[in-house]
mmCIF file of C-alpha atoms in Angstrom:
data_model
loop_
_atom_site.group_PDB
_atom_site.id
_atom_site.type_symbol
_atom_site.label_atom_id
_atom_site.label_comp_id
_atom_site.label_asym_id
_atom_site.label_seq_id
_atom_site.Cartn_x
_atom_site.Cartn_y
_atom_site.Cartn_z
ATOM 1 C CA ASN A 1 0.000 0.000 0.000
ATOM 2 C CA ALA A 2 1.663 3.180 -1.213
ATOM 3 C CA GLY A 3 0.008 5.452 1.332
ATOM 4 C CA VAL A 4 -1.232 8.935 0.541
ATOM 5 C CA MET A 5 0.732 10.289 -2.413
ATOM 6 C CA GLN A 6 1.142 13.993 -2.999
ATOM 7 C CA ASN A 7 2.889 15.613 -5.913
ATOM 8 C CA PRO A 8 4.832 17.554 -6.606
ATOM 9 C CA ARG A 9 6.879 17.604 -3.387
ATOM 10 C CA HIS A 10 8.106 21.105 -4.157
ATOM 11 C CA LEU A 11 6.501 23.686 -6.439
ATOM 12 C CA VAL A 12 7.784 27.127 -7.323
ATOM 13 C CA ARG A 13 5.470 29.608 -8.974
ATOM 14 C CA ARG A 14 5.778 33.263 -9.906
ATOM 15 C CA ARG A 15 3.191 35.673 -8.640
ATOM 16 C CA GLY A 16 0.076 35.518 -10.809
ATOM 17 C CA GLN A 17 0.597 31.942 -11.999
ATOM 18 C CA GLU A 18 -1.591 28.973 -11.163
ATOM 19 C CA ALA A 19 -0.585 26.190 -8.790
ATOM 20 C CA ARG A 20 -2.043 22.681 -8.982
ATOM 21 C CA LEU A 21 -1.436 20.278 -6.148
ATOM 22 C CA ARG A 22 -2.363 16.623 -6.441
ATOM 23 C CA CYS A 23 -3.304 14.070 -3.837
ATOM 24 C CA SER A 24 -3.940 10.373 -4.380
ATOM 25 C CA PRO A 25 -5.561 8.830 -1.298
ATOM 26 C CA MET A 26 -4.702 5.450 0.118
ATOM 27 C CA LYS A 27 -6.253 2.533 -1.680
ATOM 28 C CA GLY A 28 -9.814 2.075 -0.491
ATOM 29 C CA HIS A 29 -10.073 5.572 1.018
ATOM 30 C CA SER A 30 -12.806 7.752 -0.399
ATOM 31 C CA HIS A 31 -12.498 10.756 1.919
ATOM 32 C CA VAL A 32 -9.855 13.430 1.373
ATOM 33 C CA TYR A 33 -8.916 16.427 3.511
ATOM 34 C CA TRP A 34 -6.605 19.325 2.669
ATOM 35 C CA TYR A 35 -4.679 21.276 5.286
ATOM 36 C CA ARG A 36 -2.322 24.230 4.968
ATOM 37 C CA GLN A 37 0.708 24.865 7.143
ATOM 38 C CA LEU A 38 2.015 28.410 7.115
ATOM 39 C CA PRO A 39 5.597 28.964 8.316
ATOM 40 C CA GLU A 40 5.996 28.572 12.095
ATOM 41 C CA GLU A 41 2.348 27.546 12.505
ATOM 42 C CA GLY A 42 0.308 24.394 12.929
ATOM 43 C CA LEU A 43 -1.886 23.020 10.188
ATOM 44 C CA LYS A 44 -5.205 24.649 9.359
ATOM 45 C CA PHE A 45 -8.145 22.777 7.863
ATOM 46 C CA MET A 46 -9.105 23.848 4.352
ATOM 47 C CA VAL A 47 -11.555 21.436 2.755
ATOM 48 C CA TYR A 48 -13.095 17.968 3.053
ATOM 49 C CA LEU A 49 -14.119 16.074 -0.064
ATOM 50 C CA GLN A 50 -15.611 12.766 -0.983
ATOM 51 C CA LYS A 51 -15.683 11.435 -4.520
ATOM 52 C CA GLU A 52 -17.290 14.133 -6.704
ATOM 53 C CA ASN A 53 -18.553 16.058 -3.678
ATOM 54 C CA ILE A 54 -17.285 18.906 -1.530
ATOM 55 C CA ILE A 55 -18.498 18.189 1.984
ATOM 56 C CA ASP A 56 -17.000 21.122 3.870
ATOM 57 C CA GLU A 57 -14.972 23.981 2.422
ATOM 58 C CA SER A 58 -15.258 26.270 5.416
ATOM 59 C CA GLY A 59 -11.475 26.635 5.676
ATOM 60 C CA MET A 60 -10.894 27.617 2.068
ATOM 61 C CA PRO A 61 -10.125 31.232 1.213
ATOM 62 C CA LYS A 62 -13.114 32.731 -0.612
ATOM 63 C CA GLU A 63 -11.195 33.623 -3.737
ATOM 64 C CA ARG A 64 -8.606 31.958 -5.963
ATOM 65 C CA PHE A 65 -8.720 28.568 -4.176
ATOM 66 C CA SER A 66 -10.717 25.564 -5.351
ATOM 67 C CA ALA A 67 -10.640 21.820 -4.805
ATOM 68 C CA GLU A 68 -12.060 18.789 -6.519
ATOM 69 C CA PHE A 69 -12.046 15.030 -6.129
ATOM 70 C CA PRO A 70 -13.289 13.505 -9.367
ATOM 71 C CA LYS A 71 -14.684 10.036 -9.800
ATOM 72 C CA GLU A 72 -11.427 8.963 -11.380
ATOM 73 C CA GLY A 73 -8.000 10.329 -10.542
ATOM 74 C CA PRO A 74 -6.485 12.289 -7.705
ATOM 75 C CA SER A 75 -7.886 15.147 -5.698
ATOM 76 C CA ILE A 76 -6.677 18.527 -6.966
ATOM 77 C CA LEU A 77 -6.174 21.707 -4.971
ATOM 78 C CA ARG A 78 -5.964 24.647 -7.360
ATOM 79 C CA ILE A 79 -4.702 28.091 -6.497
ATOM 80 C CA GLN A 80 -5.160 30.732 -9.162
ATOM 81 C CA GLN A 81 -3.106 33.918 -9.440
ATOM 82 C CA VAL A 82 -0.815 32.962 -6.589
ATOM 83 C CA VAL A 83 0.561 35.594 -4.223
ATOM 84 C CA ARG A 84 3.538 35.442 -1.837
ATOM 85 C CA GLY A 85 1.203 34.783 1.087
ATOM 86 C CA ASP A 86 0.205 31.468 -0.496
ATOM 87 C CA SER A 87 3.699 30.113 0.172
ATOM 88 C CA ALA A 88 3.133 27.235 2.570
ATOM 89 C CA ALA A 89 3.147 23.480 2.904
ATOM 90 C CA TYR A 90 -0.100 21.876 1.791
ATOM 91 C CA PHE A 91 -0.937 18.499 3.256
ATOM 92 C CA CYS A 92 -3.513 16.008 2.137
ATOM 93 C CA ALA A 93 -4.979 13.280 4.329
ATOM 94 C CA SER A 94 -7.363 10.457 3.561
ATOM 95 C CA SER A 95 -9.612 8.199 5.589
ATOM 96 C CA ILE A 96 -11.692 5.151 4.918
ATOM 97 C CA GLY A 97 -14.728 6.347 6.832
ATOM 98 C CA ASN A 98 -16.603 9.548 7.323
ATOM 99 C CA GLY A 99 -13.898 11.176 9.339
ATOM 100 C CA ASN A 100 -14.755 9.808 12.764
ATOM 101 C CA LEU A 101 -11.226 9.976 13.977
ATOM 102 C CA GLY A 102 -11.769 7.790 16.992
ATOM 103 C CA ASN A 103 -12.451 4.854 14.758
ATOM 104 C CA TYR A 104 -10.621 5.566 11.560
ATOM 105 C CA GLY A 105 -7.964 8.188 11.978
ATOM 106 C CA TYR A 106 -6.142 9.977 9.233
ATOM 107 C CA THR A 107 -3.205 9.093 7.038
ATOM 108 C CA PHE A 108 -1.271 12.110 5.832
ATOM 109 C CA GLY A 109 0.797 12.540 2.726
ATOM 110 C CA SER A 110 4.272 14.091 2.726
ATOM 111 C CA GLY A 111 2.963 17.451 1.591
ATOM 112 C CA THR A 112 3.630 19.877 -1.230
ATOM 113 C CA ARG A 113 5.787 22.859 -0.400
ATOM 114 C CA LEU A 114 4.683 25.807 -2.498
ATOM 115 C CA THR A 115 7.000 28.764 -2.889
ATOM 116 C CA VAL A 116 5.751 31.877 -4.634
ATOM 117 C CA VAL A 117 8.494 34.150 -5.948
ATOM 118 C CA ALA B 1 -14.664 26.170 20.671
ATOM 119 C CA GLN B 2 -11.674 23.933 20.501
ATOM 120 C CA SER B 3 -8.140 25.190 20.838
ATOM 121 C CA VAL B 4 -4.702 23.791 21.514
ATOM 122 C CA THR B 5 -1.788 25.503 23.219
ATOM 123 C CA GLN B 6 1.689 24.097 23.069
ATOM 124 C CA LEU B 7 3.461 25.873 25.854
ATOM 125 C CA ASP B 8 6.982 25.759 24.433
ATOM 126 C CA SER B 9 8.003 26.650 20.909
ATOM 127 C CA HIS B 10 11.425 25.014 21.433
ATOM 128 C CA VAL B 11 12.639 22.361 23.866
ATOM 129 C CA SER B 12 16.304 21.396 24.103
ATOM 130 C CA VAL B 13 17.481 18.278 25.955
ATOM 131 C CA SER B 14 20.629 16.216 26.058
ATOM 132 C CA GLU B 15 20.663 12.773 24.511
ATOM 133 C CA GLY B 16 19.684 10.165 27.088
ATOM 134 C CA THR B 17 17.698 12.580 29.267
ATOM 135 C CA PRO B 18 13.891 12.713 29.611
ATOM 136 C CA VAL B 19 11.681 14.626 27.202
ATOM 137 C CA LEU B 20 8.580 16.602 28.190
ATOM 138 C CA LEU B 21 6.530 18.447 25.582
ATOM 139 C CA ARG B 22 3.571 20.277 27.072
ATOM 140 C CA CYS B 23 0.112 20.631 25.582
ATOM 141 C CA ASN B 24 -3.079 22.141 26.962
ATOM 142 C CA TYR B 25 -6.392 22.007 25.156
ATOM 143 C CA SER B 26 -9.810 23.572 25.343
ATOM 144 C CA SER B 27 -12.810 21.520 24.317
ATOM 145 C CA SER B 28 -16.524 21.630 25.024
ATOM 146 C CA TYR B 29 -17.035 17.911 24.580
ATOM 147 C CA SER B 30 -15.091 14.722 25.031
ATOM 148 C CA PRO B 31 -12.076 15.293 22.867
ATOM 149 C CA SER B 32 -9.875 13.003 20.857
ATOM 150 C CA LEU B 33 -6.248 14.014 21.247
ATOM 151 C CA PHE B 34 -3.254 13.210 19.107
ATOM 152 C CA TRP B 35 0.452 13.837 18.875
ATOM 153 C CA TYR B 36 2.055 14.014 15.431
ATOM 154 C CA VAL B 37 5.745 14.293 14.597
ATOM 155 C CA GLN B 38 7.213 16.038 11.564
ATOM 156 C CA HIS B 39 10.835 15.486 10.651
ATOM 157 C CA PRO B 40 12.470 18.178 8.498
ATOM 158 C CA ASN B 41 10.930 18.308 5.026
ATOM 159 C CA LYS B 42 9.045 15.118 5.720
ATOM 160 C CA GLY B 43 5.387 14.241 6.148
ATOM 161 C CA LEU B 44 3.395 13.893 9.337
ATOM 162 C CA GLN B 45 3.524 10.729 11.389
ATOM 163 C CA LEU B 46 1.024 9.826 14.080
ATOM 164 C CA LEU B 47 2.819 9.138 17.373
ATOM 165 C CA LEU B 48 -0.198 8.288 19.499
ATOM 166 C CA LYS B 49 -3.858 9.064 20.063
ATOM 167 C CA TYR B 50 -6.285 9.284 22.976
ATOM 168 C CA THR B 51 -9.933 8.458 22.278
ATOM 169 C CA SER B 52 -11.564 8.054 25.726
ATOM 170 C CA ALA B 53 -10.018 4.727 26.620
ATOM 171 C CA ALA B 54 -7.013 4.482 28.964
ATOM 172 C CA THR B 55 -5.737 7.884 30.068
ATOM 173 C CA LEU B 56 -2.096 6.844 29.672
ATOM 174 C CA VAL B 57 -1.450 6.283 26.009
ATOM 175 C CA LYS B 58 1.625 4.567 24.650
ATOM 176 C CA GLY B 59 2.851 5.427 21.193
ATOM 177 C CA ILE B 60 5.646 4.606 18.838
ATOM 178 C CA ASN B 61 9.356 5.132 19.455
ATOM 179 C CA GLY B 62 8.981 5.024 23.239
ATOM 180 C CA PHE B 63 6.724 8.069 23.529
ATOM 181 C CA GLU B 64 3.693 8.214 25.763
ATOM 182 C CA ALA B 65 1.157 10.826 26.819
ATOM 183 C CA GLU B 66 -1.240 11.164 29.717
ATOM 184 C CA PHE B 67 -4.722 12.652 29.375
ATOM 185 C CA LYS B 68 -5.554 14.718 32.473
ATOM 186 C CA LYS B 69 -9.075 16.051 32.218
ATOM 187 C CA SER B 70 -8.849 18.131 35.408
ATOM 188 C CA GLU B 71 -5.814 19.942 34.039
ATOM 189 C CA THR B 72 -6.968 19.872 30.385
ATOM 190 C CA SER B 73 -3.506 18.643 29.502
ATOM 191 C CA PHE B 74 -2.042 15.996 27.228
ATOM 192 C CA HIS B 75 1.712 16.219 27.732
ATOM 193 C CA LEU B 76 4.072 14.043 25.697
ATOM 194 C CA THR B 77 6.967 12.306 27.415
ATOM 195 C CA LYS B 78 9.828 9.966 26.687
ATOM 196 C CA PRO B 79 12.202 8.600 29.332
ATOM 197 C CA SER B 80 15.378 8.892 27.281
ATOM 198 C CA ALA B 81 15.908 11.116 24.248
ATOM 199 C CA HIS B 82 17.636 9.866 21.130
ATOM 200 C CA MET B 83 19.242 11.962 18.429
ATOM 201 C CA SER B 84 16.662 10.685 15.946
ATOM 202 C CA ASP B 85 13.895 12.287 18.035
ATOM 203 C CA ALA B 86 14.928 15.752 16.821
ATOM 204 C CA ALA B 87 11.846 16.997 14.975
ATOM 205 C CA GLU B 88 8.773 19.172 15.367
ATOM 206 C CA TYR B 89 5.906 17.804 17.438
ATOM 207 C CA PHE B 90 2.271 18.825 17.116
ATOM 208 C CA CYS B 91 -0.515 18.368 19.625
ATOM 209 C CA VAL B 92 -3.903 18.014 17.932
ATOM 210 C CA VAL B 93 -7.493 17.902 19.180
ATOM 211 C CA SER B 94 -10.793 16.876 17.667
ATOM 212 C CA GLU B 95 -14.230 16.815 19.246
ATOM 213 C CA GLY B 96 -16.507 13.801 19.003
ATOM 214 C CA SER B 97 -16.931 12.764 15.410
ATOM 215 C CA ASN B 98 -15.794 16.095 14.094
ATOM 216 C CA TYR B 99 -13.376 15.446 11.253
ATOM 217 C CA GLN B 100 -11.652 18.792 11.613
ATOM 218 C CA LEU B 101 -8.359 18.604 13.422
ATOM 219 C CA ILE B 102 -7.275 21.625 15.472
ATOM 220 C CA TRP B 103 -3.488 21.880 15.603
ATOM 221 C CA GLY B 104 -1.130 23.470 18.065
ATOM 222 C CA ALA B 105 1.642 25.681 16.725
ATOM 223 C CA GLY B 106 4.233 22.960 17.272
ATOM 224 C CA THR B 107 7.245 22.401 19.521
ATOM 225 C CA LYS B 108 10.688 21.956 18.008
ATOM 226 C CA LEU B 109 12.633 19.320 19.924
ATOM 227 C CA ILE B 110 16.399 19.786 19.835
ATOM 228 C CA ILE B 111 18.662 16.984 21.027
ATOM 229 C CA LYS B 112 22.144 17.894 22.216
ATOM 230 C CA PRO B 113 24.865 15.244 21.933
#
């Protein structure tokens, strides 16, 4: 079992470009969560998706950020017109169940480190 | 509302001496509590979790944590530090079946030879 796979590991974008971050959940997991870690801070919840559905996007910035988890393929976190403040590590986690952590828990990927120059 | 406070941003210990990383939480309901470790430029690894069973929780790599409801604390300890323990440690809380994890700001553990 390959675990949660995120790519790329490192991504450099110029201001105004688009960033696409990919997350392939563990085999058999149909729930995906994205978190952002700003420098010197803990992780902050962004969005929770199931296949083809956004369940909770309460942590997503209102503009420029979007996420999807299509029927086939990885989950994508898209950031349009990136700014320096978007520089962070973005982590994806997956779970087999509906996120009841007492029973299922999370498995995290290794993250994508986005640098905006 | 849930919150997590990690009382020390950095902790420095000598190899072979005990480790104590402090964590206090605020939660309205019965919380689930976790400790994660992040080695430099690596992913996040679950060390241990508390989910309303035994209050003393044993994790991987010799770490353990004790849930103290009266003190709203979940401190992480290890009897003897190893150089490979140098990393950043995060205390995390979740309420009930809430899938959102609330993270502390992290404690960097430095091991002196």
